[in-house]
XYZ file of C-alpha atoms in Angstrom:
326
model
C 30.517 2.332 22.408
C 26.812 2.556 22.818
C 24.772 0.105 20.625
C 22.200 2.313 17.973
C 19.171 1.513 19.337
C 17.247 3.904 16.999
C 17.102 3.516 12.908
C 16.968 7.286 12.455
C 19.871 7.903 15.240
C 22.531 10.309 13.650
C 26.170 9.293 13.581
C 29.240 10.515 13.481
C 32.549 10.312 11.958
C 35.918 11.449 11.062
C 35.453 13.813 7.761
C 37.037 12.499 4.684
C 38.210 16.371 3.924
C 39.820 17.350 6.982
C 39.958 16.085 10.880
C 36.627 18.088 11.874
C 33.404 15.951 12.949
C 30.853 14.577 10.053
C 27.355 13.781 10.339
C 26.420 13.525 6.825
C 26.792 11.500 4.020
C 27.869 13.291 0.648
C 26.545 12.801 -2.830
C 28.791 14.554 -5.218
C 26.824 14.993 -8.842
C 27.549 11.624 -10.413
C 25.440 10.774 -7.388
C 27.902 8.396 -6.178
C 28.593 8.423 -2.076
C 31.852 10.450 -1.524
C 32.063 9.491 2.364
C 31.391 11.036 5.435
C 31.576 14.835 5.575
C 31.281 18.073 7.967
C 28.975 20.674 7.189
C 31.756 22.615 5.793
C 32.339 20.391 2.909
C 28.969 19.071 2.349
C 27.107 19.309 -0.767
C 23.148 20.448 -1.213
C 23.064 16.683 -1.956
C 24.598 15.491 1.524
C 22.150 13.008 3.908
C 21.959 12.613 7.768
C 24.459 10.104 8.744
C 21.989 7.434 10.252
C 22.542 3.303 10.675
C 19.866 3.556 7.764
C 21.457 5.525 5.376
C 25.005 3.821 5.914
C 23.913 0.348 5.282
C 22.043 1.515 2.156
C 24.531 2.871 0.765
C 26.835 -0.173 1.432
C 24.677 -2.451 0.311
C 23.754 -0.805 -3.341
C 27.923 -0.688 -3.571
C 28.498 -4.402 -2.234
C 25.900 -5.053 -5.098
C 27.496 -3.263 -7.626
C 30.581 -4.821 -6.751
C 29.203 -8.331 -6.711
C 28.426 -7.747 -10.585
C 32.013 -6.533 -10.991
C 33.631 -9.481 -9.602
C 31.313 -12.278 -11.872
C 32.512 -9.753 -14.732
C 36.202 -10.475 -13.546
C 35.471 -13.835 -13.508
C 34.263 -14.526 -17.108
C 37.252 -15.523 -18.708
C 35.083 -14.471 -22.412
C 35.751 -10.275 -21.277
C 39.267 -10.883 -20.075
C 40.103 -8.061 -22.291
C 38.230 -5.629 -20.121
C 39.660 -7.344 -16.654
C 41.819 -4.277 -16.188
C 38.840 -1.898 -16.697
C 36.791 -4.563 -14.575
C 39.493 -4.562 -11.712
C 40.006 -0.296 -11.572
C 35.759 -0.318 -10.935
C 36.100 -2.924 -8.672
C 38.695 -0.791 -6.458
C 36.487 2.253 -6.707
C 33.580 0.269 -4.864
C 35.950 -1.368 -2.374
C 37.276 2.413 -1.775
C 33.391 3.808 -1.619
C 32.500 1.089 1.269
C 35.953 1.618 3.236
C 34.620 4.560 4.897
C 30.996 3.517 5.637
C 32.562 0.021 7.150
C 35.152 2.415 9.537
C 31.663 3.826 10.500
C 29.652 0.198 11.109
C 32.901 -0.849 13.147
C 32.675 2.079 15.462
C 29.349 2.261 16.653
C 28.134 -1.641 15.503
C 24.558 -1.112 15.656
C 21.856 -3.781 15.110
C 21.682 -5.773 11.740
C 18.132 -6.936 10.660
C 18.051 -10.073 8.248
C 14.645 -10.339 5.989
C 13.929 -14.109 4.422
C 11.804 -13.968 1.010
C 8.324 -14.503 1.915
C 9.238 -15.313 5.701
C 10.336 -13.599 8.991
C 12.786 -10.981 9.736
C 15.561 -12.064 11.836
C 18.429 -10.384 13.992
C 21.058 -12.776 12.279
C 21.467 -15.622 9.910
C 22.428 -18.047 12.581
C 18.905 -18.711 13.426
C 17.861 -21.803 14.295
C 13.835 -22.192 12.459
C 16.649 -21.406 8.922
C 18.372 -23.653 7.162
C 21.643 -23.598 4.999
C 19.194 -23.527 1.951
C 17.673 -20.346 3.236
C 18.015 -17.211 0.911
C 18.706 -13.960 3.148
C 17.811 -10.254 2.408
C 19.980 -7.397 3.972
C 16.872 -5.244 5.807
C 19.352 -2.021 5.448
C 15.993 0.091 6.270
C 15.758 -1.508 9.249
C 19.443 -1.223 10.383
C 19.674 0.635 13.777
C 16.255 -0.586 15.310
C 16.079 -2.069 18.775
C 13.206 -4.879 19.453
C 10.440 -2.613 19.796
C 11.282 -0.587 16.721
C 11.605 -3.376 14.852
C 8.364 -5.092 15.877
C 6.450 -1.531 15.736
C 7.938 -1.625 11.774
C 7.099 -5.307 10.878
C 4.656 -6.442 13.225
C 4.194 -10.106 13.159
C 7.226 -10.513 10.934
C 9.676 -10.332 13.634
C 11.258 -13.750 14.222
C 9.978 -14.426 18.081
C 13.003 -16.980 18.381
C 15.498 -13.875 17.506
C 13.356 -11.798 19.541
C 11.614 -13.286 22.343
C 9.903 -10.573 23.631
C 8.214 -9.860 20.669
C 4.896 -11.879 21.594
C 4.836 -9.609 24.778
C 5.103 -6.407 22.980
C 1.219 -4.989 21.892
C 2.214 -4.192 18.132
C 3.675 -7.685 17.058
C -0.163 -8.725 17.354
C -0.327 -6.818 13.978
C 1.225 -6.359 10.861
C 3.060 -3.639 11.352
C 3.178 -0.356 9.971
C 5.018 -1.306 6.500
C 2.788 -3.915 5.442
C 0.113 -1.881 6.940
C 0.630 0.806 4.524
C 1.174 -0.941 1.961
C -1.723 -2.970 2.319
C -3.934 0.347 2.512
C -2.545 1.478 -0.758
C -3.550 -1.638 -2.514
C -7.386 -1.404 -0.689
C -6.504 -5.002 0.801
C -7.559 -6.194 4.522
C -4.613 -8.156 6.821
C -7.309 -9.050 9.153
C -7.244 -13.206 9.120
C -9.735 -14.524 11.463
C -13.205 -14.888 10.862
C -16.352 -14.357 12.712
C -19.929 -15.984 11.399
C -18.402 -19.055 9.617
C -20.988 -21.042 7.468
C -20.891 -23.716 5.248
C -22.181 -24.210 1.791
C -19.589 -25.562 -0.894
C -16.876 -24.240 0.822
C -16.357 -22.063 4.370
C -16.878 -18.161 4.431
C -17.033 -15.830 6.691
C -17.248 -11.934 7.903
C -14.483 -9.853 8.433
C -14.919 -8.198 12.105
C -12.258 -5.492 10.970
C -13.190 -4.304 7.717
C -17.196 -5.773 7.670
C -16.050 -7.770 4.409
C -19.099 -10.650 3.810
C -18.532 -13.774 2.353
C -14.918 -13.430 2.392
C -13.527 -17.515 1.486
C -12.200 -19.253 4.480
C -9.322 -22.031 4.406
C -10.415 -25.109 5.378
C -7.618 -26.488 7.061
C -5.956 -23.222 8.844
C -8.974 -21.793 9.435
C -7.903 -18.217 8.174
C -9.509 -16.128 5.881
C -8.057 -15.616 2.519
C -6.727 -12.108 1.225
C -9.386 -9.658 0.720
C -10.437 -6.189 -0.621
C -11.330 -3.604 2.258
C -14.698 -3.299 2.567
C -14.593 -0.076 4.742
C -12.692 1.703 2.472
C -13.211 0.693 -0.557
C -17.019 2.082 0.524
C -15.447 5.086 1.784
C -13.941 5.782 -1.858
C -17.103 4.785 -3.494
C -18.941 7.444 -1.446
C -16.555 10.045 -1.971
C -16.281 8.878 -5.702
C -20.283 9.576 -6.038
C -20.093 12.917 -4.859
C -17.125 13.598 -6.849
C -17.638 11.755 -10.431
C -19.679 13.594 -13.104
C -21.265 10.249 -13.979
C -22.128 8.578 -10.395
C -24.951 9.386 -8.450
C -26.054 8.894 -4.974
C -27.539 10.536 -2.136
C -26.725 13.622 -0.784
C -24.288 12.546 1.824
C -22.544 10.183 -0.771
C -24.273 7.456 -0.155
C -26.663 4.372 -2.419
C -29.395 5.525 -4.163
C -31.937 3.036 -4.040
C -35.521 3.694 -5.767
C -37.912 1.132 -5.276
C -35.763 -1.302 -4.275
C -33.338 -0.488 -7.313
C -30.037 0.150 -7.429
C -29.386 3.658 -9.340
C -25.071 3.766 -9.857
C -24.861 6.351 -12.848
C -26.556 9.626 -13.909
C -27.550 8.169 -16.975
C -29.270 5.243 -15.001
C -31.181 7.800 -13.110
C -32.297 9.801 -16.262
C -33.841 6.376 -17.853
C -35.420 5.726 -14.859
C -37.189 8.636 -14.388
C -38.736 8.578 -18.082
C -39.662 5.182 -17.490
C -41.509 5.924 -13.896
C -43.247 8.933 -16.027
C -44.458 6.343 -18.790
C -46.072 4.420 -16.353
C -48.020 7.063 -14.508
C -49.247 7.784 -17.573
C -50.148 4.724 -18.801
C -54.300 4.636 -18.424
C -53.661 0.588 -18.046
C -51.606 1.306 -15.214
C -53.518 1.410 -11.694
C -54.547 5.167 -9.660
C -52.194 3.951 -6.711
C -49.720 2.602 -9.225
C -49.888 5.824 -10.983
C -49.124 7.815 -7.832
C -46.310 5.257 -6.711
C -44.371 5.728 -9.928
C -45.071 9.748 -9.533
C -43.275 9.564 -6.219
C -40.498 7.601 -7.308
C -40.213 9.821 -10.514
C -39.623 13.134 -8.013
C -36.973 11.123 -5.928
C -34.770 10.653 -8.989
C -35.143 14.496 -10.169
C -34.577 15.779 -6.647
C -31.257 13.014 -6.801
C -30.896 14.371 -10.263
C -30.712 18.512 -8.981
C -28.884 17.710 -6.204
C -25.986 16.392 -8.190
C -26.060 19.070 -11.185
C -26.351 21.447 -8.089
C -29.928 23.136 -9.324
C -33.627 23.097 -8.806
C -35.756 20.350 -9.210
C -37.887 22.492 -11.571
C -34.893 22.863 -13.642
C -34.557 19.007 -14.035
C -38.203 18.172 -15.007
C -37.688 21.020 -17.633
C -34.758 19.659 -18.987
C -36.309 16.341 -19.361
C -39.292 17.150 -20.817
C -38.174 16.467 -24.155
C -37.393 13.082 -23.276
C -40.453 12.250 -21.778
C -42.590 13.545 -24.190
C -40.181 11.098 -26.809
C -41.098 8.050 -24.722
C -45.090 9.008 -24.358
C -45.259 8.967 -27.887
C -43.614 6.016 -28.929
């Protein structure tokens, strides 16, 4: 029979409640797999019989079944042996079924070492008897490319040669990709700009990350927040937030030179640029300096409360007048 060369390629099977084709997977209430079924007998619970959903399945039973059998073994709960042994046949009797359906269509088997590469089987050679394997059931089904487009650089390239060849095993594929965007990290590894002082950094060409640390033997940069978006959340986050300001379009707002993060910031700032124009110590070109930056925080200011800048200086006045007199 043809070998599954997709993870998400549906199955079929003999139905488990009469002699009619089954393409789904059925989850009676207790949630526990009941076997293949046909749409007649299927549940609202019932899944897409896929390579995927199969070896999942298997593998959460084999588990279960694992504990079962060191429970057997203990010789201190030999008085629950017989209740040990009945759940023991219910899991061999769950994975009889989704094994009938492995040794019909055999598709591919993906192997996933801790902290290492995925393989195709566990007779690689760059492993070792030591090794500790990981069952990649989500992965069950994939051809090369699928496999390579899922993990990227994680693909052994002695199980699969052709992975160098193939354009996305140059990257880390789209589960570690995701994953690293939902933790705001950066895969990128190689450096541009190196310098020296105590130690190596660099800048990140991908994400524009500055003096990101470098590894001095490898080369490589070291794991890093992503600059891109973690300013693309910052921008949206100043337009959004109550309490951060910026510029209209989300971006820094800088006064003289000065970093204003916070309404609050901005309020303070613009009593103490008011204070100085008044201050008769306090230079004419000074005083008209600190008058300028004064309306760039209030027009800053109404742009974020959404009103005039009129309204702003009136609402402030208070304030001001506070600070003048003290």
């Amino acid at each position: 029979m043809q070998k599954i060369t997709t993870p998400d390629a549906i199955l079929t099977a003999v139905c488990g409640q009469c002699a009619e084709q089954a393409r789904q997977l059925d989850y009676p209430a207790e949630g526990k797999v009941r076997g293949p079924v046909c749409p007649t007998h299927a549940s609202g619970r019932a899944l897409v019989l896929t390579p995927a959903t199969v070896d999942t399945e298997l593998y959460y039973a084999d588990f279960t079944a694992g504990g079962i059998r060191a429970a057997l073994d203990d010789e201190r709960l030999v008085d629950d042996h017989p209740r040990f042994a009945e759940q023991l046949n219910a899991q061999l009797a769950r994975m009889a079924p989704l094994e009938a359906i492995y040794e019909a269509h055999r598709w591919q088997r993906w192997y996933a070492v801790a902290g290492g590469h995925v393989h195709t089987s566990r007779a690689c050679s760059s492993c070792y008897p030591t090794t500790l394997w990981g069952w990649h059931f989500t992965l069950s089904g994939a051809d090369h490319a699928a496999a390579v487009t899922e993990e990227g650089w994680r693909i052994c390239t002695i199980c699969v040669p052709g992975a160098p060849t193939l354009p996305a095993f140059n990257g880390p594929g789209r589960r570690a990709q995701a994953q690293a965007d939902a933790a705001g990290k950066c895969l990128s590894r190689t450096p541009v700009d190196v310098r020296w002082v105590a130690s190596p950094y660099g800048r990140c060409p991908d994400c524009t990350a500055t003096h990101v640390p470098v590894n001095r033997r490898s080369g490589l940069m070291r794991k890093h927040t992503h600059a891109a978006h973690a300013a693309e959340r910052m921008r949206v986050a100043r337009l959004t937030d109550p309490k951060l300001i910026g510029g209209p379009d989300g971006s820094e707002l800088r006064v003289d030179h000065q970093l204003i993060p916070t309404v609050r910031v901005a309020e303070a700032a613009y009593v103490d640029h008011l204070w100085w124009a008044a201050n008769p110590q306090v230079l004419p070109d000074n005083r008209d300096r600190h008058v300028r930056l004064a309306l760039q925080l209030a027009e800053a200011l109404a742009a974020k409360r959404n009103v005039t800048v009129e309204e702003v200086i009136e609402s402030m006045v208070r304030r001001v007048k506070r600070n003048l007199a003290q």
